[in-house]
Short mmCIF file of C-alpha atoms in Angstrom, two decimals:
data_model
loop_
_atom_site.label_atom_id
_atom_site.label_comp_id
_atom_site.label_asym_id
_atom_site.label_seq_id
_atom_site.Cartn_x
_atom_site.Cartn_y
_atom_site.Cartn_z
CA MET U 281 74.34 13.28 68.94
CA ASP U 282 77.56 11.68 67.73
CA ASP U 283 78.20 9.18 64.97
CA ILE U 284 75.52 10.39 62.54
CA GLU U 285 75.84 9.15 58.98
CA ARG U 286 73.78 10.19 56.03
CA THR U 287 74.08 8.51 52.68
CA LEU U 288 72.50 9.72 49.48
CA THR U 289 72.53 6.81 47.11
CA SER U 290 71.76 6.65 43.42
CA ALA U 291 70.67 3.04 43.76
CA ARG U 292 67.09 2.48 42.60
CA LEU U 293 65.91 -0.68 44.29
CA SER U 294 62.23 -1.44 44.80
CA ALA U 295 61.85 -2.64 48.39
CA ARG U 296 58.40 -4.19 48.74
CA THR U 297 58.78 -6.40 51.82
CA PRO U 298 60.47 -6.26 55.24
CA ASP U 299 63.05 -8.71 53.87
CA ASP U 300 63.83 -6.20 51.12
CA LEU U 301 64.24 -3.37 53.63
CA ALA U 302 66.54 -5.44 55.83
CA ALA U 303 68.69 -6.30 52.78
CA PHE U 304 68.70 -2.77 51.37
CA VAL U 305 70.10 -0.95 54.40
CA PRO U 306 73.53 -2.68 54.55
CA LEU U 307 73.89 -2.20 50.80
CA ALA U 308 73.07 1.51 51.07
CA LEU U 309 75.30 2.16 54.08
CA GLY U 310 78.17 -0.06 52.97
CA PHE U 311 78.15 -2.06 56.21
CA VAL U 312 75.81 -4.06 58.44
CA PRO U 313 74.65 -1.74 61.26
CA GLU U 314 74.81 -2.63 64.94
CA ARG U 315 73.07 -0.75 67.78
CA SER U 316 71.74 1.73 65.26
CA VAL U 317 68.60 3.43 64.02
CA VAL U 318 68.38 3.82 60.24
CA MET U 319 65.90 6.06 58.45
CA VAL U 320 65.21 5.45 54.75
CA SER U 321 63.30 8.02 52.73
CA VAL U 322 60.46 6.78 50.53
CA GLY U 323 59.57 8.26 47.15
CA ALA U 324 61.90 11.27 47.47
CA PRO U 325 63.61 12.51 44.27
CA GLY U 326 67.00 12.21 46.00
CA PRO U 327 66.99 9.05 48.16
CA MET U 328 68.34 9.71 51.64
CA ASN U 329 69.36 7.22 54.29
CA ALA U 330 70.50 8.29 57.76
CA ARG U 331 72.03 6.20 60.53
CA VAL U 332 72.40 7.19 64.19
CA THR U 333 74.02 5.14 66.91
CA LEU U 334 71.47 3.86 69.41
CA PRO U 335 72.17 5.39 72.84
CA HIS U 336 72.46 3.30 76.00
CA ASP U 337 70.31 5.66 78.07
CA PRO U 338 66.57 6.07 77.27
CA ASP U 339 66.92 9.73 78.29
CA ASP U 340 69.04 10.30 75.17
CA VAL U 341 66.36 9.07 72.76
CA ASP U 342 65.04 12.62 72.22
CA ASP U 343 68.44 13.63 70.84
CA LEU U 344 68.39 10.63 68.52
CA VAL U 345 64.96 11.55 67.19
CA GLU U 346 66.05 15.14 66.53
CA ALA U 347 69.20 13.92 64.78
CA LEU U 348 67.00 12.06 62.27
CA LEU U 349 64.14 14.55 62.07
CA ARG U 350 66.38 17.51 61.23
CA PRO U 351 67.84 16.09 57.99
CA ALA U 352 64.41 14.75 57.01
CA ARG U 353 63.03 18.29 57.24
CA LEU U 354 66.02 19.87 55.51
CA ASN U 355 65.66 17.47 52.59
CA GLN U 356 61.86 17.85 52.53
CA VAL U 357 61.34 14.14 53.11
CA SER U 358 57.63 13.33 53.45
CA GLU U 359 57.66 9.53 53.89
CA VAL U 360 60.10 7.16 55.61
CA VAL U 361 60.66 3.66 56.89
CA VAL U 362 62.70 3.10 60.06
CA LEU U 363 64.82 0.13 61.09
CA VAL U 364 66.15 -0.27 64.63
CA TYR U 365 69.18 -2.55 64.89
CA ASP U 366 69.38 -4.02 68.38
CA ASP U 367 68.26 -6.83 70.62
CA ASP U 368 64.91 -6.33 72.34
CA THR U 369 65.96 -3.56 74.72
CA THR U 370 64.10 -0.75 76.44
CA VAL U 371 66.07 1.84 74.48
CA ALA U 372 65.28 0.19 71.12
CA ASP U 373 61.58 0.12 71.93
CA GLU U 374 61.60 3.72 73.17
CA ALA U 375 63.45 4.88 70.06
CA ALA U 376 61.08 3.10 67.69
CA TRP U 377 57.92 4.57 69.20
CA SER U 378 59.37 8.03 69.76
CA ILE U 379 60.44 8.26 66.11
CA HIS U 380 57.01 7.16 64.96
CA GLU U 381 55.25 9.69 67.17
CA GLU U 382 57.53 12.67 66.48
CA PHE U 383 57.74 12.11 62.73
CA THR U 384 53.98 11.70 62.48
CA ALA U 385 53.49 14.91 64.46
CA ALA U 386 55.87 16.66 62.04
CA GLY U 387 53.76 15.57 59.07
CA ILE U 388 56.17 12.87 57.90
CA ARG U 389 54.48 9.56 57.20
CA VAL U 390 56.17 6.52 58.78
CA HIS U 391 55.28 3.57 56.58
CA GLU U 392 57.01 0.93 58.66
CA VAL U 393 59.13 0.48 61.78
CA LEU U 394 61.10 -2.73 62.05
CA ARG U 395 63.55 -4.03 64.62
CA VAL U 396 66.38 -6.08 63.13
CA HIS U 397 68.63 -8.46 65.05
CA ASP U 398 70.59 -11.62 64.32
CA GLN U 399 69.25 -12.12 60.78
CA HIS U 400 65.64 -11.67 61.93
CA TRP U 401 63.25 -8.76 61.53
CA TYR U 402 60.49 -7.97 64.00
CA ALA U 403 57.37 -5.88 63.49
CA VAL U 404 56.92 -2.91 65.84
CA LEU U 405 53.77 -1.13 64.72
CA PRO U 406 50.36 -2.73 65.39
CA GLY U 407 48.45 -4.65 62.76
CA ALA U 408 51.06 -7.22 61.71
CA PRO U 409 50.59 -11.00 61.98
CA LEU U 410 51.62 -12.56 65.29
CA ALA U 411 54.61 -14.30 63.67
CA ALA U 412 56.05 -10.91 62.69
CA TYR U 413 56.35 -9.88 66.36
CA GLN U 414 58.06 -13.18 67.18
CA GLY U 415 60.74 -12.66 64.53
CA VAL U 416 60.98 -13.58 60.85
CA PRO U 417 64.33 -14.96 59.59
CA PHE U 418 65.92 -13.49 56.47
CA SER U 419 69.22 -14.02 54.63
CA LEU U 420 71.41 -11.17 53.45
CA ASP U 421 73.70 -13.47 51.50
CA SER U 422 70.98 -14.90 49.27
CA HIS U 423 68.89 -11.77 48.78
CA ARG U 424 68.64 -10.32 45.25
CA PHE U 425 69.77 -6.88 46.47
CA THR U 426 73.02 -8.37 47.77
CA ALA U 427 73.55 -10.19 44.47
CA GLN U 428 72.92 -6.96 42.55
CA GLY U 429 75.40 -5.11 44.77
CA VAL U 430 78.07 -7.71 44.04
CA LEU U 431 77.46 -7.39 40.29
CA GLU U 432 77.82 -3.61 40.56
CA GLY U 433 81.05 -3.93 42.53
CA ARG U 434 79.65 -2.55 45.78
CA VAL U 435 81.19 -3.99 48.93
CA THR U 436 79.13 -4.46 52.10
CA HIS U 437 81.31 -4.69 55.19
CA PRO U 438 80.26 -6.75 58.23
CA SER U 439 80.40 -3.69 60.54
CA ARG U 440 81.28 0.00 60.67
CA GLU U 441 84.60 -0.91 62.25
CA ALA U 442 85.35 -3.14 59.28
CA LEU U 443 84.59 -0.22 56.96
CA ARG U 444 86.84 2.05 59.03
CA ALA U 445 89.60 -0.55 58.81
CA THR U 446 89.66 -0.15 55.00
CA ILE U 447 91.34 3.25 55.47
CA ALA U 448 93.48 2.37 58.48
CA THR U 449 97.23 2.91 58.25
CA ASP U 450 99.17 0.14 56.53
CA ASP U 451 102.16 0.09 58.88
CA ARG U 452 104.52 -1.49 56.36
CA ALA U 453 103.62 0.97 53.60
CA ALA U 454 103.90 3.91 56.01
CA SER U 455 107.33 2.79 57.19
CA LEU U 456 108.55 2.49 53.61
CA LEU U 457 107.29 6.01 52.86
CA ALA U 458 108.76 7.61 55.99
CA PRO U 459 112.29 8.28 54.62
CA THR U 460 110.83 9.96 51.52
CA LEU U 461 108.62 12.21 53.67
CA ASP U 462 111.62 13.59 55.54
CA GLY U 463 112.99 15.43 52.52
CA ALA U 464 109.74 16.17 50.67
CA ALA U 465 108.98 19.69 49.45
CA GLU U 466 105.74 21.37 48.40
CA LEU U 467 104.65 21.07 44.80
CA PRO U 468 104.57 24.28 42.72
CA ALA U 469 101.19 25.94 42.12
CA GLY U 470 99.07 23.94 39.68
CA ALA U 471 101.13 20.76 39.97
CA LEU U 472 98.90 19.01 42.53
CA CYS U 473 95.79 19.54 40.43
CA ALA U 474 97.55 18.23 37.33
CA LEU U 475 98.91 15.22 39.23
CA VAL U 476 95.53 14.24 40.66
CA ARG U 477 93.82 14.67 37.28
CA ARG U 478 96.39 12.44 35.59
CA HIS U 479 96.00 9.64 38.13
CA LEU U 480 92.20 9.80 37.91
CA GLU U 481 92.33 9.61 34.12
CA LEU U 482 94.74 6.66 34.16
CA GLY U 483 93.29 4.88 37.20
CA THR U 484 96.73 4.82 38.83
CA ARG U 485 98.04 5.67 42.30
CA PHE U 486 100.63 8.13 43.65
CA SER U 487 104.20 6.93 43.63
CA GLY U 488 106.09 7.16 46.90
CA ALA U 489 107.84 10.39 45.90
CA GLU U 490 104.58 11.87 44.62
CA LEU U 491 102.66 10.98 47.77
CA ALA U 492 105.33 12.51 49.98
CA ALA U 493 105.15 15.78 48.03
CA VAL U 494 101.36 15.65 47.99
CA SER U 495 101.10 15.19 51.77
CA VAL U 496 103.39 18.18 52.38
CA SER U 497 101.47 20.30 49.86
CA LEU U 498 98.14 19.48 51.52
CA ARG U 499 99.27 21.41 54.60
CA THR U 500 98.92 24.68 52.65
CA GLY U 501 95.29 25.66 52.14
CA GLN U 502 95.62 27.07 48.62
CA LEU U 503 97.58 24.07 47.38
CA ARG U 504 95.28 21.63 49.20
CA ASP U 505 92.26 23.04 47.39
CA GLU U 506 93.82 22.03 44.07
CA ALA U 507 93.15 18.42 45.11
CA TRP U 508 89.38 18.62 45.44
CA VAL U 509 87.56 21.85 44.59
CA TRP U 510 87.40 21.14 40.83
CA LEU U 511 86.06 17.59 41.20
CA GLY U 512 82.71 16.60 39.72
CA ARG U 513 80.44 13.77 40.79
CA GLU U 514 81.46 11.69 37.75
CA GLN U 515 85.03 11.62 39.11
CA ALA U 516 84.14 11.04 42.75
CA ARG U 517 84.36 7.25 42.88
CA ALA U 518 87.77 7.15 41.21
CA ALA U 519 88.92 9.91 43.57
CA VAL U 520 87.78 7.84 46.56
CA GLU U 521 90.00 4.98 45.39
CA LEU U 522 93.00 7.28 44.85
CA TRP U 523 92.75 9.01 48.22
CA SER U 524 91.88 5.83 50.15
CA ASP U 525 95.16 4.37 48.94
CA ALA U 526 96.97 7.56 49.99
CA VAL U 527 95.43 7.52 53.48
CA ARG U 528 96.42 3.90 54.02
CA ARG U 529 100.05 4.59 53.06
CA LEU U 530 100.59 7.74 55.11
CA PRO U 531 101.70 7.72 58.75
CA ALA U 532 99.45 9.48 61.26
CA THR U 533 101.72 12.53 61.33
CA HIS U 534 100.95 13.26 57.67
CA VAL U 535 97.46 11.81 57.14
CA ALA U 536 95.13 14.67 58.09
CA GLY U 537 95.09 16.48 54.74
CA ALA U 538 94.68 13.34 52.66
CA ALA U 539 91.95 12.04 54.98
CA ALA U 540 90.06 15.34 54.67
CA VAL U 541 90.23 15.19 50.87
CA LEU U 542 89.08 11.56 51.00
CA GLY U 543 86.16 12.62 53.20
CA PHE U 544 85.09 15.19 50.61
CA CYS U 545 85.40 12.69 47.75
CA ALA U 546 83.36 10.10 49.67
CA TRP U 547 80.65 12.69 50.38
CA LEU U 548 80.61 13.64 46.69
CA ALA U 549 80.25 9.95 45.79
CA GLY U 550 77.28 9.63 48.18
CA ASP U 551 79.15 7.44 50.65
CA GLY U 552 78.40 9.17 53.95
CA ALA U 553 79.65 6.34 56.14
CA LEU U 554 83.11 6.32 54.55
CA ALA U 555 83.14 10.13 54.57
CA TRP U 556 82.63 10.15 58.36
CA CYS U 557 85.35 7.53 58.84
CA ALA U 558 87.73 9.75 56.85
CA VAL U 559 86.75 12.85 58.84
CA ASP U 560 87.38 10.89 62.05
CA ARG U 561 90.89 10.00 60.82
CA CYS U 562 91.57 13.62 59.96
CA HIS U 563 90.31 15.04 63.24
CA GLU U 564 92.15 12.45 65.34
CA VAL U 565 95.33 14.19 64.18
CA GLU U 566 94.08 17.77 63.63
CA PRO U 567 90.78 18.39 65.46
CA THR U 568 90.38 21.86 63.89
CA HIS U 569 91.33 20.92 60.32
CA SER U 570 89.33 23.29 58.10
CA LEU U 571 88.52 20.93 55.22
CA GLY U 572 87.68 18.15 57.66
CA GLY U 573 85.33 20.59 59.38
CA LEU U 574 83.70 21.54 56.07
CA VAL U 575 83.03 17.91 55.21
CA ALA U 576 81.60 17.33 58.69
CA GLN U 577 79.24 20.27 58.14
CA LEU U 578 78.10 18.88 54.79
CA LEU U 579 77.40 15.51 56.39
CA ASP U 580 75.77 16.85 59.55
CA SER U 581 73.44 19.10 57.55
CA ALA U 582 72.51 16.22 55.22
CA THR U 583 73.61 18.30 52.23
CA SER U 584 73.08 16.33 49.03
CA PRO U 585 76.07 15.81 46.71
CA ALA U 586 73.67 16.79 43.94
CA GLN U 587 73.99 20.36 45.26
CA TRP U 588 77.77 20.49 44.73
CA GLU U 589 77.61 22.46 41.47
CA VAL U 590 75.51 25.09 43.29
CA LEU U 591 77.74 25.11 46.35
CA ARG U 592 81.07 25.26 44.52
CA PRO U 593 80.84 28.87 43.28
CA ARG U 594 79.64 30.03 46.70
CA LEU U 595 82.57 28.36 48.44
CA THR U 596 85.22 29.43 45.95
CA ALA U 597 84.04 33.06 45.88
CA SER U 598 85.67 33.60 49.28
CA GLY U 599 89.05 32.42 47.96
CA ASP U 600 89.28 29.78 50.70
CA PRO U 601 86.60 27.09 50.18
CA ALA U 602 87.30 25.29 53.43
CA ALA U 603 87.46 28.40 55.61
#
């Protein structure tokens, strides 16, 4: 199943009503889903949210269910709520009931299944008031979760494509950088790590000359690992900002390494949607990029960023973390 996103968020928001659930999901994902199924864990020590694109063919619903059930099992999730983002289609209905049945059979309690469309939520499971099946309007803009997200500096994009656009190439910046890239040379051992650390500490961005040297250095595995393998979760958000800026300024010919590092940083920050967008950018240029592949594995297996300190020594013991 393609286009699977899993986000582990540190946000602690008490969702008590369907309105709360409908407002929470865009905040957790970073964008408003379309034609999607979103699973939200309930009561788990490490909150997990997973989004899968809704297929067009009802025959593909089984794959969708497995794509959500597998990470729920891996993360020992015992209770969930499910939101289906679509108009009232056969596939949406089939997905909602199949998830309820398969999760229940697997011993995972499904508290609620809602269908969300056009600023309305609709009940799916039996036992709700008649009005709930006819559609209940809600407002994202005025909900307290949205207001809290704004106060905390979290941006909710209107769609996944809008999120992806935040790391698209800035053509003007890329054209300005192009002459510097032509004569750029690799940094000496240790220099990339020191450079990244300095920019994270100061909250600054790579200069043109620095970014050109960084992009060339990222093509060598050992040098590339200086950019990310030492990072901790406390530095992840600042690293996302640094590498997002780098990805926007680099032309496609040089973006793969920086996009892969950005994908790792976004995963470490708990932003699975942005991490997948970065992996997509990397693999568009280099489909077999090793670090891009590692990040994809972390995302596809629903590996929690909280496990990074355990994973790091295992990965670095081989001498090539992304191999």
